CSV table of C-alpha atoms in Angstrom, one decimal:
chain,number,residue,atom,x,y,z
S,5,UNK,CA,0.0,0.0,0.0
S,6,UNK,CA,1.5,3.3,-1.1
S,7,UNK,CA,-0.2,6.4,0.4
S,8,UNK,CA,0.5,10.1,-0.2
S,9,UNK,CA,-1.2,13.0,1.6
S,10,UNK,CA,-1.1,16.7,1.0
S,11,UNK,CA,-2.6,19.3,3.3
S,12,UNK,CA,-2.7,23.1,2.9
S,13,UNK,CA,-4.7,25.7,4.8
S,14,UNK,CA,-4.8,29.3,6.0
S,15,UNK,CA,-6.5,30.7,9.1
S,16,UNK,CA,-7.1,34.3,10.1
S,17,UNK,CA,-8.1,35.3,13.6
S,18,UNK,CA,-9.1,38.8,14.5
S,19,UNK,CA,-10.4,40.8,17.5
S,20,UNK,CA,-12.2,44.0,18.2
S,21,UNK,CA,-13.3,45.6,21.4
S,22,UNK,CA,-16.5,43.6,21.3
S,23,UNK,CA,-15.9,40.5,19.2
S,24,UNK,CA,-13.6,37.7,18.3
S,25,UNK,CA,-13.8,36.2,14.8
S,26,UNK,CA,-12.1,33.5,12.7
S,27,UNK,CA,-12.1,32.5,9.0
S,28,UNK,CA,-10.2,29.7,7.5
S,29,UNK,CA,-9.8,27.6,4.3
S,30,UNK,CA,-8.1,24.3,3.9
S,31,UNK,CA,-7.6,21.5,1.3
S,32,UNK,CA,-6.7,17.9,2.0
S,33,UNK,CA,-5.9,15.2,-0.5
S,34,UNK,CA,-5.2,11.5,0.1
S,35,UNK,CA,-4.1,9.0,-2.6
S,36,UNK,CA,-3.8,5.3,-2.0
S,37,UNK,CA,-2.4,2.6,-4.3
S,38,UNK,CA,-3.0,-0.9,-3.0
S,39,UNK,CA,-1.6,-4.0,-4.8
S,40,UNK,CA,-2.2,-7.6,-3.5
S,41,UNK,CA,0.3,-10.2,-4.7
S,42,UNK,CA,0.0,-14.0,-4.9
S,43,UNK,CA,2.9,-16.4,-5.5
S,44,UNK,CA,3.0,-18.0,-8.9
S,45,UNK,CA,5.4,-20.1,-10.9
S,46,UNK,CA,6.9,-17.1,-12.6
S,47,UNK,CA,7.1,-15.2,-9.2
S,48,UNK,CA,4.7,-12.9,-7.4
S,49,UNK,CA,1.7,-11.8,-9.5
S,50,UNK,CA,-0.9,-9.2,-8.9
S,51,UNK,CA,-4.1,-10.9,-7.7
S,52,UNK,CA,-6.1,-7.8,-6.8
S,53,UNK,CA,-5.6,-4.0,-6.6
S,54,UNK,CA,-7.4,-0.9,-5.4
S,55,UNK,CA,-7.0,2.8,-6.3
S,56,UNK,CA,-8.4,5.7,-4.3
S,57,UNK,CA,-8.2,9.5,-4.2
S,58,UNK,CA,-10.0,11.5,-1.6
S,59,UNK,CA,-10.2,15.3,-1.8
S,60,UNK,CA,-11.7,17.7,0.8
S,61,UNK,CA,-12.1,21.5,0.6
S,62,UNK,CA,-13.5,23.5,3.5
S,63,UNK,CA,-14.2,27.1,4.0
S,64,UNK,CA,-15.6,28.2,7.3
S,65,UNK,CA,-15.8,31.0,9.8
S,66,UNK,CA,-17.5,32.3,12.9
S,67,UNK,CA,-17.8,35.5,15.0
S,68,UNK,CA,-18.5,35.9,18.7
S,69,UNK,CA,-19.9,39.2,19.8
S,70,UNK,CA,-20.6,40.5,23.3
S,71,UNK,CA,-23.9,42.2,22.9
S,72,UNK,CA,-24.2,43.1,26.5
S,73,UNK,CA,-23.2,41.9,30.0
S,74,UNK,CA,-25.9,39.2,29.7
S,75,UNK,CA,-25.7,38.2,26.0
S,76,UNK,CA,-22.9,36.8,23.9
S,77,UNK,CA,-23.9,35.9,20.3
S,78,UNK,CA,-22.0,33.4,18.1
S,79,UNK,CA,-22.7,33.0,14.4
S,80,UNK,CA,-20.9,31.0,11.8
S,81,UNK,CA,-21.1,28.8,8.7
S,82,UNK,CA,-19.2,26.2,6.7
S,83,UNK,CA,-19.0,25.1,3.1
S,84,UNK,CA,-17.5,21.6,2.5
S,85,UNK,CA,-16.7,19.8,-0.8
S,86,UNK,CA,-15.9,16.1,-0.9
S,87,UNK,CA,-14.7,14.2,-3.9
S,88,UNK,CA,-13.7,10.5,-4.4
S,89,UNK,CA,-12.1,8.9,-7.4
S,90,UNK,CA,-11.2,5.3,-7.5
S,91,UNK,CA,-12.2,1.6,-7.9
S,92,UNK,CA,-14.6,1.3,-4.9
S,93,UNK,CA,-17.7,2.8,-6.4
S,94,UNK,CA,-18.7,-0.4,-8.3
S,95,UNK,CA,-21.3,1.0,-10.7
S,96,UNK,CA,-22.3,4.1,-8.7
S,97,UNK,CA,-19.7,6.6,-10.1
S,98,UNK,CA,-19.4,9.1,-12.9
S,99,UNK,CA,-16.7,9.4,-15.7
S,100,UNK,CA,-15.9,5.7,-15.6
S,101,UNK,CA,-12.9,4.3,-17.3
S,102,UNK,CA,-11.0,1.0,-17.1
S,103,UNK,CA,-7.6,0.7,-15.6
S,104,UNK,CA,-5.2,-2.3,-15.8
S,105,UNK,CA,-2.7,-3.7,-13.3
S,106,UNK,CA,-1.0,-6.9,-14.4
S,107,UNK,CA,-3.8,-9.2,-15.7
S,108,UNK,CA,-6.5,-7.5,-13.6
S,109,UNK,CA,-8.9,-4.9,-15.0
S,110,UNK,CA,-11.2,-2.7,-12.9
S,111,UNK,CA,-13.4,0.3,-13.4
S,112,UNK,CA,-12.4,3.6,-11.9
S,113,UNK,CA,-15.0,6.4,-11.4
S,114,UNK,CA,-15.7,9.4,-9.3
S,115,UNK,CA,-18.4,10.9,-7.1
S,116,UNK,CA,-18.7,14.3,-5.3
S,117,UNK,CA,-20.9,15.8,-2.6
S,118,UNK,CA,-21.4,19.4,-1.3
S,119,UNK,CA,-22.4,20.5,2.2
S,120,UNK,CA,-23.2,23.9,3.7
S,121,UNK,CA,-24.3,24.9,7.2
S,122,UNK,CA,-25.1,28.0,9.2
S,123,UNK,CA,-25.6,28.4,12.9
S,124,UNK,CA,-26.3,31.0,15.6
S,125,UNK,CA,-26.3,30.7,19.3
S,126,UNK,CA,-26.8,33.0,22.3
S,127,UNK,CA,-25.2,32.7,25.7
S,128,UNK,CA,-27.7,34.4,28.0
S,129,UNK,CA,-27.0,34.8,31.7
S,130,UNK,CA,-30.3,36.2,33.1
S,131,UNK,CA,-28.9,35.7,36.7
S,132,UNK,CA,-25.6,34.9,38.3
S,133,UNK,CA,-26.7,31.3,38.8
S,134,UNK,CA,-28.4,30.6,35.4
S,135,UNK,CA,-26.9,30.2,31.9
S,136,UNK,CA,-29.2,29.6,29.0
S,137,UNK,CA,-27.9,28.7,25.5
S,138,UNK,CA,-30.5,28.6,22.7
S,139,UNK,CA,-29.1,27.8,19.2
S,140,UNK,CA,-30.3,26.8,15.8
S,141,UNK,CA,-28.3,25.1,12.9
S,142,UNK,CA,-29.2,24.9,9.2
S,143,UNK,CA,-27.7,22.1,7.1
S,144,UNK,CA,-28.0,21.7,3.4
S,145,UNK,CA,-26.4,18.9,1.2
S,146,UNK,CA,-26.3,18.5,-2.6
S,147,UNK,CA,-28.1,15.1,-2.3
S,148,UNK,CA,-30.4,15.3,0.7
S,149,UNK,CA,-31.8,18.8,0.8
S,150,UNK,CA,-31.9,21.0,3.9
S,151,UNK,CA,-32.7,20.5,7.6
S,152,UNK,CA,-33.1,22.9,10.5
S,153,UNK,CA,-32.1,21.7,14.0
S,154,UNK,CA,-32.8,23.9,17.1
S,155,UNK,CA,-31.3,23.2,20.5
S,156,UNK,CA,-31.4,24.7,24.0
S,157,UNK,CA,-29.1,24.1,26.9
S,158,UNK,CA,-29.4,25.3,30.5
S,159,UNK,CA,-26.8,25.4,33.3
S,160,UNK,CA,-27.9,26.2,36.9
S,161,UNK,CA,-25.4,26.8,39.6
S,162,UNK,CA,-26.9,25.2,42.7
S,163,UNK,CA,-23.9,26.3,44.7
S,164,UNK,CA,-20.4,27.4,44.0
S,165,UNK,CA,-19.2,23.8,43.4
S,166,UNK,CA,-22.4,22.1,42.2
S,167,UNK,CA,-24.1,22.5,38.9
S,168,UNK,CA,-27.1,21.0,37.0
S,169,UNK,CA,-27.2,20.9,33.2
S,170,UNK,CA,-30.1,20.2,30.8
S,171,UNK,CA,-30.0,20.0,27.0
S,172,UNK,CA,-32.7,19.4,24.5
S,173,UNK,CA,-32.5,19.5,20.7
S,174,UNK,CA,-32.7,18.0,17.3
S,175,UNK,CA,-29.9,16.5,15.1
S,176,UNK,CA,-29.2,15.7,11.5
S,177,UNK,CA,-26.6,13.6,9.8
S,178,UNK,CA,-26.3,12.9,6.0
S,179,UNK,CA,-24.8,9.6,4.9
S,180,UNK,CA,-21.1,9.8,3.8
S,181,UNK,CA,-19.9,8.8,0.3
S,182,UNK,CA,-18.5,5.6,1.8
S,183,UNK,CA,-21.8,4.6,3.4
S,184,UNK,CA,-23.7,5.3,0.1
S,185,UNK,CA,-21.5,3.9,-2.6
S,186,UNK,CA,-18.3,2.3,-1.7
S,187,UNK,CA,-17.2,-1.3,-1.6
S,188,UNK,CA,-14.5,-2.3,0.9
S,189,UNK,CA,-12.9,-5.7,1.5
S,190,UNK,CA,-10.9,-6.9,4.4
S,191,UNK,CA,-7.6,-6.6,2.6
S,192,UNK,CA,-8.2,-2.9,2.0
S,193,UNK,CA,-9.5,-2.0,5.4
S,194,UNK,CA,-6.4,-3.3,7.2
S,195,UNK,CA,-8.4,-3.4,10.5
S,196,UNK,CA,-9.9,-6.7,9.5
S,197,UNK,CA,-8.4,-10.0,8.5
S,198,UNK,CA,-7.9,-10.0,4.7
S,199,UNK,CA,-10.7,-11.6,2.8
S,200,UNK,CA,-12.9,-12.2,5.8
S,201,UNK,CA,-15.4,-9.3,5.6
S,202,UNK,CA,-16.7,-7.2,2.8
S,203,UNK,CA,-18.5,-3.9,3.6
S,204,UNK,CA,-20.7,-2.5,0.8
S,205,UNK,CA,-22.5,0.9,0.5
S,206,UNK,CA,-26.2,1.4,0.1
S,207,UNK,CA,-27.3,4.2,-2.3
S,208,UNK,CA,-30.8,4.0,-0.8
S,209,UNK,CA,-29.7,5.3,2.6
S,210,UNK,CA,-31.6,8.2,4.1
S,211,UNK,CA,-30.2,10.9,6.5
S,212,UNK,CA,-30.4,10.3,10.2
S,213,UNK,CA,-32.8,12.7,12.1
S,214,UNK,CA,-32.8,12.7,15.9
S,215,UNK,CA,-34.4,14.2,19.0
S,216,UNK,CA,-32.4,14.0,22.2
S,217,UNK,CA,-32.3,15.3,25.7
S,218,UNK,CA,-30.0,14.9,28.7
S,219,UNK,CA,-29.7,15.9,32.4
S,220,UNK,CA,-26.4,16.2,34.3
S,221,UNK,CA,-25.3,16.9,37.8
S,222,UNK,CA,-21.6,17.8,38.3
S,223,UNK,CA,-19.5,19.2,41.1
S,224,UNK,CA,-16.2,19.3,43.0
S,225,UNK,CA,-15.7,18.7,46.8
S,226,UNK,CA,-12.2,19.5,47.9
S,227,UNK,CA,-10.0,17.1,46.0
S,228,UNK,CA,-12.9,15.0,44.7
S,229,UNK,CA,-14.9,15.6,41.5
S,230,UNK,CA,-17.7,13.9,39.7
S,231,UNK,CA,-20.4,14.0,37.1
S,232,UNK,CA,-23.5,11.9,36.3
S,233,UNK,CA,-25.6,12.2,33.1
S,234,UNK,CA,-28.8,10.6,32.0
S,235,UNK,CA,-29.5,10.8,28.3
S,236,UNK,CA,-32.2,9.7,25.8
S,237,UNK,CA,-32.0,9.9,22.0
S,238,UNK,CA,-34.6,8.8,19.5
S,239,UNK,CA,-33.3,8.5,15.9
S,240,UNK,CA,-35.2,8.0,12.7
S,241,UNK,CA,-33.2,6.2,10.0
S,242,UNK,CA,-30.2,5.5,12.2
S,243,UNK,CA,-27.3,4.4,9.9
S,244,UNK,CA,-25.8,1.1,10.9
S,245,UNK,CA,-24.8,-2.1,9.0
S,246,UNK,CA,-25.9,-5.7,9.0
S,247,UNK,CA,-24.9,-9.1,7.6
S,248,UNK,CA,-26.5,-9.8,4.2
S,249,UNK,CA,-24.5,-12.9,3.4
S,250,UNK,CA,-26.1,-16.4,3.5
S,251,UNK,CA,-25.8,-18.5,6.7
S,252,UNK,CA,-22.2,-19.8,7.3
S,253,UNK,CA,-21.1,-18.0,4.0
S,254,UNK,CA,-17.5,-16.9,3.8
S,255,UNK,CA,-16.5,-14.2,3.3
S,256,UNK,CA,-19.1,-12.3,5.3
S,257,UNK,CA,-20.8,-9.4,3.6
S,258,UNK,CA,-22.0,-6.4,5.6
S,259,UNK,CA,-24.1,-3.6,4.2
S,260,UNK,CA,-25.1,-0.2,5.5
S,261,UNK,CA,-28.8,0.3,6.1
S,262,UNK,CA,-31.3,2.5,7.9
S,263,UNK,CA,-32.8,1.4,11.2
S,264,UNK,CA,-36.2,3.0,10.9
S,265,UNK,CA,-36.6,3.8,14.5
S,266,UNK,CA,-34.0,3.5,17.2
S,267,UNK,CA,-33.7,4.4,20.9
S,268,UNK,CA,-30.4,5.1,22.5
S,269,UNK,CA,-30.5,5.9,26.2
S,270,UNK,CA,-28.4,5.4,29.3
S,271,UNK,CA,-26.2,6.8,31.9
S,272,UNK,CA,-22.7,8.3,31.8
S,273,UNK,CA,-20.8,8.8,35.0
S,274,UNK,CA,-17.3,9.8,36.0
S,275,UNK,CA,-15.6,10.5,39.3
S,276,UNK,CA,-12.1,11.0,40.7
S,277,UNK,CA,-9.8,12.4,43.3
S,278,UNK,CA,-6.6,14.5,43.1
S,279,UNK,CA,-4.3,12.3,45.2
S,280,UNK,CA,-1.5,14.9,45.2
S,281,UNK,CA,-0.8,18.0,43.2
S,282,UNK,CA,0.6,15.8,40.4
S,283,UNK,CA,-1.3,12.5,40.6
S,284,UNK,CA,-5.1,12.0,39.9
S,285,UNK,CA,-7.2,8.8,40.0
S,286,UNK,CA,-10.2,8.9,37.8
S,287,UNK,CA,-12.9,6.4,36.7
S,288,UNK,CA,-15.6,6.5,34.0
S,289,UNK,CA,-18.6,4.3,33.3
S,290,UNK,CA,-21.2,4.3,30.5
S,291,UNK,CA,-24.3,2.3,30.3
S,292,UNK,CA,-26.1,2.2,26.9
S,293,UNK,CA,-29.5,0.8,26.1
S,294,UNK,CA,-29.4,0.8,22.3
S,295,UNK,CA,-32.6,-0.7,20.8
S,296,UNK,CA,-34.0,-1.2,17.3
S,297,UNK,CA,-37.7,-0.4,18.0
S,298,UNK,CA,-39.0,-1.8,14.7
S,299,UNK,CA,-37.4,-5.3,15.2
S,300,UNK,CA,-37.6,-5.1,19.0
S,301,UNK,CA,-33.9,-6.2,19.4
S,302,UNK,CA,-30.6,-4.7,20.6
S,303,UNK,CA,-28.6,-2.6,18.1
S,304,UNK,CA,-25.6,-4.5,16.8
S,305,UNK,CA,-22.0,-3.5,17.4
S,306,UNK,CA,-22.6,-1.6,20.6
S,307,UNK,CA,-21.6,-2.3,24.2
S,308,UNK,CA,-24.0,-2.2,27.1
S,309,UNK,CA,-21.2,-1.2,29.5
S,310,UNK,CA,-18.0,0.7,28.8
S,311,UNK,CA,-15.6,2.4,31.1
S,312,UNK,CA,-12.1,3.2,32.2
S,313,UNK,CA,-9.9,3.4,35.4
S,314,UNK,CA,-7.2,6.1,34.9
S,315,UNK,CA,-4.1,7.1,36.7
S,316,UNK,CA,-3.0,10.5,35.5
S,317,UNK,CA,0.3,12.4,36.1
S,318,UNK,CA,1.0,16.0,35.4
S,319,UNK,CA,4.1,17.8,36.9
S,320,UNK,CA,2.3,21.1,36.0
S,321,UNK,CA,5.5,22.7,34.8
S,322,UNK,CA,5.5,25.1,31.8
S,323,UNK,CA,7.8,22.6,29.9
S,324,UNK,CA,6.8,19.5,31.7
S,325,UNK,CA,5.7,15.9,31.5
S,326,UNK,CA,2.3,14.4,31.7
S,327,UNK,CA,0.9,10.9,31.2
S,328,UNK,CA,-1.9,8.5,31.8
S,329,UNK,CA,-2.1,4.7,32.5
S,330,UNK,CA,-5.6,3.5,31.9
S,331,UNK,CA,-7.5,0.2,32.0
S,332,UNK,CA,-10.4,0.1,29.5
S,333,UNK,CA,-13.2,-2.4,30.0
S,334,UNK,CA,-16.0,-3.3,27.6
S,335,UNK,CA,-18.9,-5.6,28.6
S,336,UNK,CA,-21.7,-7.1,26.6
S,337,UNK,CA,-20.5,-5.8,23.2
S,338,UNK,CA,-23.1,-7.2,20.7
S,339,UNK,CA,-21.6,-8.5,17.5
S,340,UNK,CA,-23.4,-11.0,15.2
S,341,UNK,CA,-25.9,-12.1,18.0
S,342,UNK,CA,-23.1,-12.7,20.5
S,343,UNK,CA,-21.9,-10.7,23.5
S,344,UNK,CA,-18.2,-10.1,24.1
S,345,UNK,CA,-16.5,-8.7,27.2
S,346,UNK,CA,-12.8,-7.8,27.4
S,347,UNK,CA,-10.2,-5.5,29.1
S,348,UNK,CA,-7.2,-3.6,27.7
S,349,UNK,CA,-4.4,-1.7,29.4
S,350,UNK,CA,-2.9,1.4,27.7
S,351,UNK,CA,-0.3,4.0,28.5
S,352,UNK,CA,0.7,7.4,27.1
S,353,UNK,CA,3.4,9.9,28.0
S,354,UNK,CA,3.7,13.5,26.8
S,355,UNK,CA,6.6,15.9,27.0
S,356,UNK,CA,6.0,19.6,26.4
S,357,UNK,CA,9.3,21.3,25.2
S,358,UNK,CA,8.0,24.8,24.7
S,359,UNK,CA,4.8,26.6,23.5
S,360,UNK,CA,5.3,25.3,19.9
S,361,UNK,CA,6.6,21.7,20.4
S,362,UNK,CA,5.5,18.6,22.2
S,363,UNK,CA,6.2,14.9,21.7
S,364,UNK,CA,4.4,11.8,23.0
S,365,UNK,CA,4.9,8.1,23.1
S,366,UNK,CA,2.2,5.5,23.8
S,367,UNK,CA,1.4,1.8,23.8
S,368,UNK,CA,-2.1,0.6,23.1
S,369,UNK,CA,-3.0,-2.9,24.4
S,370,UNK,CA,0.0,-3.0,26.7
S,371,UNK,CA,-0.6,-6.6,27.8
S,372,UNK,CA,-1.0,-7.9,24.3
S,373,UNK,CA,-4.6,-8.9,24.5
S,374,UNK,CA,-5.7,-10.9,21.5
S,375,UNK,CA,-9.4,-11.3,20.5
S,376,UNK,CA,-9.9,-12.4,16.9
S,377,UNK,CA,-13.7,-12.3,17.1
S,378,UNK,CA,-13.4,-8.6,17.7
S,379,UNK,CA,-10.4,-8.0,15.4
S,380,UNK,CA,-8.2,-7.0,18.3
S,381,UNK,CA,-4.8,-8.3,17.2
S,382,UNK,CA,-2.5,-7.5,20.1
S,383,UNK,CA,-0.2,-4.8,21.2
């Protein structure tokens, strides 16, 4: 696999007596050439290949203005252009042409999408204890039309170190090019064993539309801190994927599809203690009840319980060292009608050299956990 990436961008930040503003533009391009070889009598021969070029152009900006002592208004927008050219569209692309590598011939084609969005929000503090943030966002895509999503959030300071937060709003997510049109096999994805799984797009996908709300309580008590949140989301046309291959067929074929009506609700909690000025012990736990309301079954590829136990270090020096050692646990992860539970230990260290430069080193899966059924292949 040969990959090349180019990134270029420019940002401008400005400030006046009442406002802060930012505008930026950037362009990214990623090209990948993938050849798969198989031994033959005459030597290695190409048995498969893949070509892909992804391009992204973004122009966005925002302005935050202090209207008064009680109101701070933020408004912004974004334009995003996405383009793919390669061999993964399998009949869904434009400007098709054949390309040849060795004795293999494939069709290369392209597809593009355009997105634009605008948003405005007000940070309103009617009293010293209450913060209200109403907002509205407008999204428009070249393929799925427009959608307007309002939201409101409230934070109430019960006392100096105890706060309650409430959020309520709507959401929208259009399918990506990959979810709509692309065809991936295990040898391309690299995160899966080669030839075991194919993932195919679905041009009939519809955008996700959601309605959600949550309530949180958070605070600090001396060296202790904590937060607990209850959340509930109802999603129409949730984008997921399921197995469309015949029973016991290999390789397995997964395809994106819309879950007509889905419910995702649960509890998130975290708590910890500053052991010393440099050392902190922290734990997190998430419980998720993810349900397909049409089929009356659990949603695939989601864990009921997920959490971490973290030991954090920070010498709090201007040019200092920080790090974290964390145990990650996953329980009742549903995959192909089976539940999986596992643990992994990870470590990361960071050194800050000055205001412009820092370096880090880390090891994921420190104890070399191997779980083939979940495609966890060790350290």
